[in-house]
XYZ file of C-alpha atoms in Angstrom:
644
model
C -119.104 -4.295 139.423
C -119.896 -0.895 140.986
C -118.811 -0.560 144.439
C -117.709 1.751 147.222
C -114.080 1.361 148.493
C -113.430 0.562 152.299
C -117.031 0.099 153.258
C -117.212 -2.736 155.956
C -118.255 -5.467 155.668
C -118.802 -5.363 151.647
C -115.533 -4.213 150.247
C -112.431 -4.024 152.373
C -109.595 -4.741 149.973
C -106.685 -2.113 150.405
C -108.704 -0.556 153.175
C -106.511 0.965 156.141
C -108.967 -0.095 158.713
C -109.719 -3.780 158.013
C -107.759 -7.045 157.619
C -110.160 -8.882 155.372
C -111.470 -8.670 151.469
C -115.069 -8.067 152.213
C -118.337 -10.136 151.466
C -118.634 -9.005 147.821
C -115.023 -9.961 146.789
C -115.291 -13.409 148.619
C -118.717 -14.078 146.966
C -117.552 -13.009 143.499
C -114.687 -15.462 143.864
C -117.019 -18.463 144.376
C -119.398 -17.364 141.447
C -116.135 -17.036 139.360
C -115.024 -20.479 140.463
C -118.292 -22.023 139.412
C -119.406 -20.022 136.380
C -116.036 -18.864 134.805
C -117.322 -15.162 134.902
C -114.424 -12.514 135.451
C -115.520 -9.516 137.495
C -113.655 -6.118 137.541
C -114.615 -3.099 139.888
C -115.800 0.302 139.137
C -115.307 2.455 142.393
C -117.692 5.200 143.547
C -117.219 7.521 146.428
C -120.627 6.883 147.831
C -123.618 4.283 147.881
C -125.670 6.561 145.568
C -122.841 7.242 143.129
C -122.620 3.525 142.702
C -126.293 3.273 141.964
C -126.007 6.117 139.299
C -122.986 4.205 137.723
C -125.324 1.477 137.090
C -128.195 3.417 136.002
C -125.944 5.306 133.484
C -124.264 2.059 132.150
C -120.947 2.717 133.413
C -121.172 -0.635 135.417
C -123.119 -3.642 134.870
C -123.918 -4.703 138.342
C -124.344 -2.948 141.601
C -122.350 -4.647 144.225
C -125.024 -4.701 146.951
C -128.602 -3.169 146.844
C -129.687 -2.375 150.449
C -133.641 -1.989 150.120
C -136.678 -3.914 148.830
C -137.478 -4.949 145.416
C -140.223 -2.308 145.152
C -137.452 0.225 146.003
C -135.249 -1.081 143.319
C -138.005 -1.016 140.822
C -138.594 2.695 141.385
C -134.893 3.192 140.622
C -135.183 1.266 137.191
C -133.143 -1.706 138.903
C -133.642 -5.513 138.891
C -132.441 -7.655 141.833
C -130.795 -10.992 141.843
C -131.690 -13.395 144.924
C -130.392 -12.329 148.065
C -126.799 -13.654 149.108
C -127.022 -12.229 152.672
C -129.333 -10.820 155.232
C -128.304 -7.714 157.191
C -129.753 -6.135 160.301
C -130.903 -2.470 160.342
C -131.109 -0.340 163.556
C -132.149 3.196 164.820
C -129.682 5.413 166.882
C -131.322 8.543 168.489
C -130.057 11.800 170.163
C -130.242 11.585 173.862
C -132.620 14.756 173.916
C -135.538 12.920 172.080
C -137.648 9.960 172.535
C -138.224 7.474 169.895
C -141.019 6.991 168.670
C -142.624 10.283 168.812
C -143.936 13.036 166.651
C -142.246 15.606 164.709
C -138.925 13.775 164.413
C -136.343 14.272 161.698
C -134.634 11.013 160.562
C -131.287 10.721 158.869
C -130.854 8.215 156.060
C -127.806 7.253 153.751
C -128.461 8.512 150.360
C -129.739 5.925 147.998
C -131.743 4.019 150.780
C -135.434 4.302 151.455
C -136.934 5.004 154.875
C -139.250 1.968 155.751
C -143.067 2.775 156.516
C -142.787 1.483 160.010
C -139.915 4.137 161.041
C -141.884 7.177 162.238
C -140.416 10.562 160.951
C -141.868 13.776 160.286
C -138.932 14.808 157.952
C -136.094 12.807 156.197
C -132.809 14.208 155.697
C -130.247 12.380 153.513
C -126.431 12.233 153.854
C -123.602 10.772 151.723
C -122.023 8.562 154.211
C -123.113 6.828 157.413
C -120.623 8.921 159.519
C -122.250 12.140 158.411
C -125.485 10.590 159.526
C -124.376 9.798 163.047
C -122.476 13.340 163.244
C -125.632 15.049 162.442
C -127.675 13.048 165.048
C -124.902 13.735 167.778
C -124.964 17.386 166.798
C -128.803 17.552 167.051
C -129.189 18.241 163.175
C -131.327 15.243 163.007
C -133.190 13.151 165.805
C -132.323 9.819 164.756
C -130.598 7.860 162.026
C -131.839 4.709 160.319
C -129.172 2.212 158.832
C -127.417 -0.990 158.551
C -126.434 -2.220 162.135
C -122.722 -2.967 161.199
C -122.135 0.653 159.888
C -123.638 2.156 162.801
C -122.222 0.084 165.454
C -118.606 0.641 163.993
C -119.471 4.500 164.513
C -120.798 3.957 167.994
C -117.403 2.620 169.027
C -115.896 6.360 168.596
C -115.585 7.913 172.028
C -116.522 11.488 170.605
C -120.239 10.452 170.219
C -121.456 11.052 173.634
C -124.998 12.511 172.734
C -126.325 9.388 170.890
C -128.008 5.961 172.018
C -129.094 2.993 170.003
C -132.972 2.431 170.174
C -132.758 -1.373 171.438
C -136.386 -2.553 170.654
C -136.001 -1.578 166.758
C -134.247 -4.332 164.762
C -135.386 -5.351 161.346
C -133.436 -7.175 158.619
C -132.681 -6.364 154.863
C -131.884 -8.890 152.218
C -128.926 -7.784 150.236
C -128.781 -8.599 146.381
C -126.922 -7.774 143.247
C -128.658 -5.098 141.175
C -128.836 -4.552 137.389
C -130.629 -1.905 135.305
C -133.832 -2.770 133.541
C -134.208 -4.354 131.109
C -132.154 -6.924 132.757
C -129.939 -9.426 130.772
C -131.643 -12.706 131.455
C -128.448 -14.923 130.903
C -126.477 -12.602 133.129
C -129.275 -12.737 135.870
C -129.530 -16.554 135.639
C -125.766 -17.083 135.921
C -125.647 -14.978 139.025
C -128.640 -16.544 140.684
C -127.228 -19.868 140.042
C -123.867 -18.793 141.272
C -125.444 -17.538 144.590
C -127.529 -20.704 144.972
C -124.399 -23.055 144.305
C -122.384 -21.558 147.321
C -122.907 -24.027 150.089
C -124.232 -22.778 153.183
C -121.253 -23.470 155.635
C -119.047 -21.436 152.806
C -121.540 -18.528 153.082
C -121.274 -18.816 156.946
C -117.509 -18.723 156.746
C -117.581 -15.713 154.409
C -119.917 -13.684 156.623
C -118.085 -14.786 159.830
C -114.696 -13.710 159.011
C -115.917 -10.290 157.501
C -118.168 -9.411 160.331
C -115.477 -10.350 163.044
C -112.699 -8.153 161.429
C -114.719 -5.019 161.758
C -114.126 -4.706 165.412
C -111.218 -2.487 165.219
C -111.996 1.333 165.069
C -108.819 3.702 164.750
C -109.034 6.600 167.173
C -108.338 9.946 165.904
C -106.089 12.794 167.866
C -109.396 14.640 168.532
C -111.141 11.673 169.981
C -108.180 10.699 172.183
C -108.222 14.275 173.654
C -111.990 13.962 174.204
C -111.533 10.660 176.069
C -108.259 11.566 178.059
C -108.294 15.410 178.670
C -105.608 15.046 181.622
C -103.327 12.888 179.432
C -103.827 15.310 176.550
C -102.777 18.300 178.845
C -99.519 16.446 179.768
C -98.604 15.517 176.327
C -99.320 19.263 175.036
C -97.086 20.371 178.001
C -94.452 17.920 177.042
C -94.562 18.949 173.442
C -94.550 22.668 174.401
C -91.355 21.804 176.462
C -89.716 20.128 173.573
C -90.425 23.085 171.343
C -88.811 25.467 173.897
C -85.906 23.369 174.043
C -85.610 23.172 170.296
C -85.849 27.094 170.352
C -83.024 27.396 172.685
C -80.837 24.910 170.729
C -81.720 26.773 167.422
C -80.919 30.129 168.795
C -77.500 28.682 170.109
C -76.888 27.064 166.664
C -77.591 30.354 164.742
C -75.335 32.177 167.295
C -72.664 29.657 166.382
C -73.363 29.881 162.761
C -73.054 33.641 162.667
C -69.686 33.411 164.371
C -68.625 30.875 161.802
C -69.853 32.768 159.064
C -68.187 35.964 160.266
C -64.976 33.815 160.489
C -65.597 32.383 157.113
C -66.196 36.082 155.537
C -63.014 37.250 157.136
C -61.155 34.185 155.774
C -62.611 34.986 152.355
C -61.701 38.544 152.577
C -58.174 37.600 153.659
C -57.985 35.054 150.622
C -59.116 37.750 148.262
C -56.741 40.258 149.632
C -53.984 37.822 149.034
C -55.064 36.923 145.695
C -55.329 40.529 144.597
C -51.890 41.135 146.336
C -50.379 38.244 144.293
C -52.288 39.346 141.234
C -50.732 42.875 141.485
C -47.410 41.703 142.406
C -47.524 39.292 139.467
C -48.189 42.251 137.114
C -45.568 44.366 138.708
C -42.779 41.829 138.616
C -43.718 40.767 135.026
C -43.810 44.417 133.684
C -39.862 44.837 134.351
C -39.209 41.367 133.428
C -40.909 41.985 130.093
C -38.328 44.800 129.572
C -35.378 42.630 130.417
C -36.679 39.879 128.124
C -37.442 42.321 125.401
C -34.054 44.043 125.524
C -32.228 40.759 125.626
C -34.110 39.661 122.476
C -33.384 42.970 120.670
C -29.652 42.810 121.687
C -29.324 39.117 120.424
C -30.726 40.304 117.032
C -27.925 42.784 116.574
C -24.987 41.738 114.360
C -21.412 41.629 115.305
C -21.795 40.442 118.954
C -18.936 38.604 120.296
C -19.283 35.204 121.785
C -18.853 36.394 125.486
C -21.648 38.879 124.913
C -23.899 36.304 123.476
C -23.246 33.958 126.305
C -23.890 36.683 128.954
C -27.330 37.261 127.162
C -28.332 33.729 127.187
C -27.574 33.545 130.836
C -29.933 36.583 131.450
C -32.460 34.879 129.289
C -31.927 31.771 131.356
C -32.443 33.542 134.572
C -35.484 35.211 133.369
C -37.159 32.062 132.406
C -36.233 30.782 135.916
C -37.746 33.575 137.582
C -40.821 33.453 135.469
C -41.290 29.767 136.295
C -40.796 30.676 139.989
C -43.445 33.238 139.809
C -45.833 30.877 137.861
C -45.098 28.126 140.563
C -45.954 30.496 143.443
C -49.172 31.767 141.950
C -50.349 28.196 141.210
C -49.574 27.245 144.822
C -51.649 30.239 146.027
C -54.528 29.345 143.939
C -54.435 25.837 144.884
C -54.371 26.742 148.727
C -57.415 29.107 147.906
C -59.249 26.511 146.022
C -59.195 28.610 142.896
C -57.305 26.502 140.474
C -59.758 24.862 138.140
C -59.496 22.259 135.521
C -60.751 22.838 132.141
C -62.759 20.643 129.879
C -62.203 20.869 126.326
C -61.542 18.377 123.311
C -57.811 17.856 122.565
C -55.518 15.342 120.755
C -53.610 13.501 123.253
C -51.174 11.994 120.722
C -50.526 15.713 119.525
C -49.948 16.850 123.127
C -47.459 13.946 123.900
C -45.376 14.696 120.507
C -44.991 18.267 121.489
C -43.792 17.355 125.196
C -41.523 14.567 123.487
C -40.035 17.309 121.212
C -39.324 19.793 123.936
C -37.953 17.014 126.163
C -35.697 15.410 123.613
C -34.019 19.035 123.099
C -33.339 19.123 126.819
C -31.948 15.741 127.092
C -29.595 16.071 124.206
C -28.252 19.293 125.795
C -27.391 17.097 129.077
C -26.117 14.155 127.191
C -28.957 11.958 128.437
C -30.920 9.333 126.539
C -34.788 9.829 126.153
C -37.304 7.146 125.246
C -40.802 7.764 124.371
C -43.354 4.852 124.423
C -47.054 5.234 123.550
C -49.883 2.523 123.211
C -53.196 4.469 122.890
C -56.037 3.586 120.702
C -58.144 6.664 121.379
C -56.376 9.922 120.802
C -59.237 12.313 120.882
C -60.139 13.121 124.628
C -61.679 15.812 126.754
C -59.838 17.507 129.518
C -57.223 20.170 130.242
C -54.504 19.979 127.929
C -52.572 22.861 129.348
C -52.278 21.506 132.955
C -51.737 17.842 131.620
C -48.762 19.249 129.734
C -47.431 21.154 132.784
C -47.736 18.064 134.969
C -45.878 15.968 132.458
C -43.264 18.735 131.804
C -42.735 19.031 135.653
C -41.988 15.243 135.889
C -39.752 15.194 133.026
C -37.882 18.134 134.252
C -37.416 16.678 137.740
C -36.102 13.557 135.902
C -33.671 15.573 133.991
C -32.452 17.117 137.236
C -31.654 13.947 138.931
C -30.348 11.983 136.103
C -26.547 11.905 135.353
C -25.116 12.314 131.810
C -25.767 8.962 129.582
C -28.518 8.151 131.930
C -32.034 7.201 130.571
C -35.244 9.084 130.950
C -38.542 7.396 129.733
C -41.915 8.855 129.111
C -44.654 6.018 128.680
C -48.370 6.461 128.261
C -50.590 3.437 127.774
C -54.388 3.144 127.425
C -55.332 0.351 129.814
C -59.159 0.303 129.348
C -62.006 1.548 127.532
C -65.658 1.560 128.478
C -68.740 3.588 128.239
C -66.950 6.332 125.948
C -64.105 6.772 128.627
C -60.492 5.587 128.318
C -58.163 4.992 131.266
C -54.607 6.126 130.590
C -51.517 5.367 132.744
C -48.791 8.187 132.552
C -45.264 6.985 133.761
C -41.916 9.115 133.964
C -39.053 6.814 134.871
C -35.359 7.623 135.182
C -32.136 5.960 136.055
C -30.901 8.459 138.719
C -30.014 7.991 142.441
C -33.635 7.276 143.302
C -35.451 8.152 146.594
C -35.191 6.505 149.841
C -38.700 5.100 151.314
C -38.420 7.616 154.165
C -38.288 10.623 151.802
C -41.041 9.379 149.140
C -43.781 11.209 151.084
C -41.705 14.213 151.942
C -40.817 15.075 148.326
C -44.712 15.994 147.786
C -44.386 18.908 150.392
C -44.000 22.393 149.425
C -40.404 23.702 148.921
C -39.053 20.183 149.559
C -36.190 19.254 147.538
C -33.862 16.099 147.610
C -30.519 15.603 145.980
C -27.096 17.446 145.507
C -26.808 20.987 146.132
C -26.492 21.552 142.348
C -29.727 19.821 141.528
C -31.535 21.781 144.008
C -30.487 25.078 142.814
C -32.351 24.126 139.652
C -35.887 24.208 141.100
C -38.226 25.753 143.620
C -39.402 22.577 145.150
C -43.086 23.485 144.016
C -43.349 21.423 140.920
C -44.266 18.135 142.649
C -46.797 19.544 145.017
C -48.468 21.533 142.154
C -48.476 18.479 140.070
C -49.875 16.110 142.591
C -52.717 18.688 143.226
C -53.523 19.089 139.570
C -53.591 15.334 139.185
C -56.038 15.148 142.151
C -58.366 17.842 140.396
C -58.414 15.665 137.259
C -59.449 12.693 139.097
C -56.147 10.768 139.683
C -53.315 10.396 142.279
C -49.745 11.190 141.541
C -47.401 8.330 143.036
C -43.870 7.360 143.161
C -42.013 4.153 143.034
C -38.377 4.087 143.628
C -35.247 2.375 144.970
C -32.288 3.929 146.010
C -29.430 3.858 143.363
C -31.868 2.377 140.817
C -33.916 5.524 139.807
C -37.567 6.430 140.297
C -40.862 6.199 138.672
C -43.654 8.947 138.888
C -46.808 7.758 137.677
C -50.613 8.533 137.652
C -53.865 7.159 136.007
C -56.673 9.233 134.415
C -59.941 8.497 133.062
C -61.020 10.909 130.310
C -64.014 10.974 128.121
C -63.227 10.210 124.550
C -64.388 12.348 121.484
C -64.265 12.005 117.761
C -60.980 12.796 116.121
C -62.331 15.641 114.103
C -63.507 17.612 117.459
C -59.764 18.018 118.412
C -58.431 19.043 115.016
C -57.889 22.980 114.786
C -57.345 24.698 111.665
C -53.793 24.669 110.781
C -52.445 27.918 109.798
C -49.305 28.175 107.690
C -46.436 30.209 109.561
C -46.505 33.809 108.387
C -43.828 34.823 105.770
C -41.705 37.852 106.293
C -43.574 39.733 103.568
C -46.683 39.153 105.087
C -45.649 41.491 107.954
C -44.305 44.319 105.851
C -46.477 47.386 105.670
C -49.060 46.138 108.104
C -50.259 48.688 110.866
C -50.588 47.763 114.299
C -52.162 49.937 117.063
C -50.297 49.396 120.207
C -52.140 50.315 123.519
C -49.208 50.266 126.194
C -49.031 52.868 128.966
C -45.186 51.780 130.101
C -42.974 53.642 127.970
C -40.103 51.074 127.998
C -42.300 48.197 127.143
C -43.888 50.231 124.279
C -40.456 51.107 123.114
C -39.345 47.310 123.048
C -42.719 46.206 121.453
C -42.472 48.955 118.758
C -38.734 47.871 117.893
C -39.610 44.153 117.657
C -42.429 44.964 115.390
C -40.227 47.293 113.391
C -37.748 44.409 112.693
C -40.492 42.616 110.835
C -41.485 45.737 108.803
C -44.593 46.400 110.611
C -45.662 50.057 111.254
C -46.877 50.838 114.915
C -48.990 53.641 116.404
C -49.008 53.933 120.143
C -51.891 54.892 122.387
C -51.054 55.526 126.116
C -54.456 54.381 127.651
C -57.587 52.592 126.662
C -59.475 55.902 125.880
C -56.799 57.176 123.538
C -56.749 53.786 121.829
C -60.593 53.970 121.188
C -60.138 57.565 119.970
C -57.448 56.553 117.540
C -59.233 53.643 116.201
C -62.337 55.469 115.554
C -60.539 58.397 114.030
C -59.475 56.368 110.727
C -61.475 54.394 108.311
C -62.160 50.764 108.350
C -59.111 48.702 107.634
C -56.708 51.507 108.577
C -55.295 49.181 111.342
C -54.610 45.512 110.571
C -54.327 44.556 114.254
C -54.614 45.889 117.950
C -52.162 44.945 120.576
C -54.002 45.874 123.972
C -52.621 45.905 127.451
C -55.118 45.261 130.040
C -54.075 47.507 132.990
C -53.965 50.905 131.669
C -55.215 54.473 133.247
C -58.227 56.381 132.117
C -59.938 53.214 130.610
C -58.416 49.767 130.867
C -58.025 47.270 127.993
C -61.169 45.397 128.542
C -63.355 48.458 128.535
C -61.524 49.830 125.422
C -62.066 46.400 123.629
C -65.727 46.243 124.348
C -66.170 49.923 123.105
C -64.188 49.154 119.965
C -66.145 45.834 119.435
C -69.689 47.747 119.878
C -68.261 50.594 117.570
C -70.253 51.051 114.090
C -67.232 52.697 112.869
C -63.954 51.630 111.106
C -64.820 47.906 111.308
C -64.720 47.590 115.010
C -66.378 43.954 114.885
C -63.694 42.521 112.747
C -60.229 43.885 113.543
C -58.341 41.505 115.484
C -57.663 42.404 119.085
C -54.668 40.426 120.962
C -54.346 41.001 124.719
C -50.582 41.580 125.632
C -50.332 41.733 129.357
C -48.792 40.823 132.467
C -52.130 39.545 134.027
C -51.907 35.827 133.590
C -54.704 34.335 135.548
C -57.364 32.302 134.033
C -60.092 34.726 134.739
C -58.009 37.367 133.044
C -57.822 35.159 129.836
C -61.500 34.522 130.211
C -62.456 38.105 130.872
C -60.355 39.149 127.640
C -62.227 36.506 125.513
C -65.578 37.858 127.044
C -64.576 41.525 126.147
C -64.139 40.287 122.403
C -60.332 39.941 122.206
C -59.256 37.163 119.898
C -55.935 36.029 121.528
C -53.710 36.380 124.664
C -49.847 37.020 124.627
C -48.478 36.931 128.279
C -45.664 39.239 129.614
C -42.757 38.667 129.630
C -43.240 38.368 125.931
C -41.626 35.659 124.032
C -40.883 37.410 120.664
C -41.238 34.181 118.421
C -44.465 33.580 120.094
C -45.605 37.089 119.412
C -44.485 36.760 115.815
C -46.412 33.599 115.305
C -49.774 34.793 116.972
C -49.677 38.073 115.093
C -48.939 36.321 112.007
C -51.859 33.961 112.289
C -54.197 37.118 112.289
C -52.390 39.253 109.561
């Protein structure tokens, strides 16, 4: 069925102006009930487009034909019996008289101007609205069309130049139309269906569809045309609102500018603070590296007395304490500045816990404490930040060790509580049998530099471990909490939800520890600008039989590397902060060099720069590993051995 959407009163389903279905849907429903036929609609934009759809075979039936059988025959169409009669009318421009000579008539495309309508010229338009506009603007003298459509247009206040011709009123029988030659069976069914509709039913159909057409929405243009004074007041109020909005926006922008300036100042202060701490970290670690290196070298000497060895161990312990203090201060600074980030990488939770257990068991044995380790996890392969998780557990176990007396018990328990959607929920708990924490102090202990307990236990820490751990756990999506009763010990616990990965994703290649023979005869290029640190590193490497050649800056390191054939250097130890050319620039230049195997030689950073961005920058520059200062000689040997 070819039809034009939202054309009152024929088809009005889904229309935005009417509250009825339309004559055609109502009649087709009656025919469907009596004949069993089912109808679907093909929609056209205009009446003439609907006629063309039937003529071209895109539709079987035209929903309504508005002219005579002779007009239908000329267009190759056959009509059913009429199902309704509609009135036609003429609307003229006020400047002309009808009837008279030399008139131009406007007609809807697809319709025919009857012989009794006098017109010198006929102009066709796609819609009734276009016809009425043409007459109102004087482009045509009158319009001929359906009374229902023209009366709807006449209700609009913007049409001030037109008047209906009251004495002209003719009727049109409306029928369905089909292309010739017509299907006689379909024509017969349609005619019978129309005939079977009771007269009272047809009156009800036409009544509800004609009455619902009285509402005509008024456009803004028409409203202004009809009420100019009200329109002026509305525009004035609108302009006043705009002016008020401009003032408010201007004030807001001024305030925003001030806030942005304060934000930039705060960011500059934070950046300056970060740079200061980074530089101070480097400057403090450099002499600490010398102290730690000299202690290691001295401890390797033979014939040392017990008193000397004891003093050296105290120096080493103090160095580790200073290093821990420095790391804690840097972590708190980064937390305050929002710069501490949590990594996301696959790792084995079981392996991490075993490493923490091994380290803790040694410490508790030294203090004559009992250590219990309990795990109940089904999924060991997870994604997260193993370094930060180890830091939290180490802090909690270290605190438990400080406040637990000899013969006391420390317990690390990790339990998998749930698994859903490839994520597992783990509960981490550290308990001790120490003095416990009074309720009024249980929130206080998470403050910066807060310490409870005896003076001896206070002297063992910085008071930063718990606040750092609490913030790290929050960044991981959990919350560190405490449960304690005085004289009965304490429990620190938190819960994390971690994505689970396949076990093979967490497995790294296990490298056998390098033998003493694997070091002998190897040649290392050492790029170090500090003479004392270079001397210590050379001595430590010499003890393993390694040959060392030193460069005092990055530029010299690049020159020395490119001056020898490929394979001359087995490995490069590169400081990051050096004069002339820093270690990152030197590493990039060596990697891009086409000479001496620059793309394959292992390059290890050995530096006092310990921020995560320093590690990332070293990796981006092409370095293979990262050794922090103060240098742990055993870790240095292990790392170098992996690449030799």
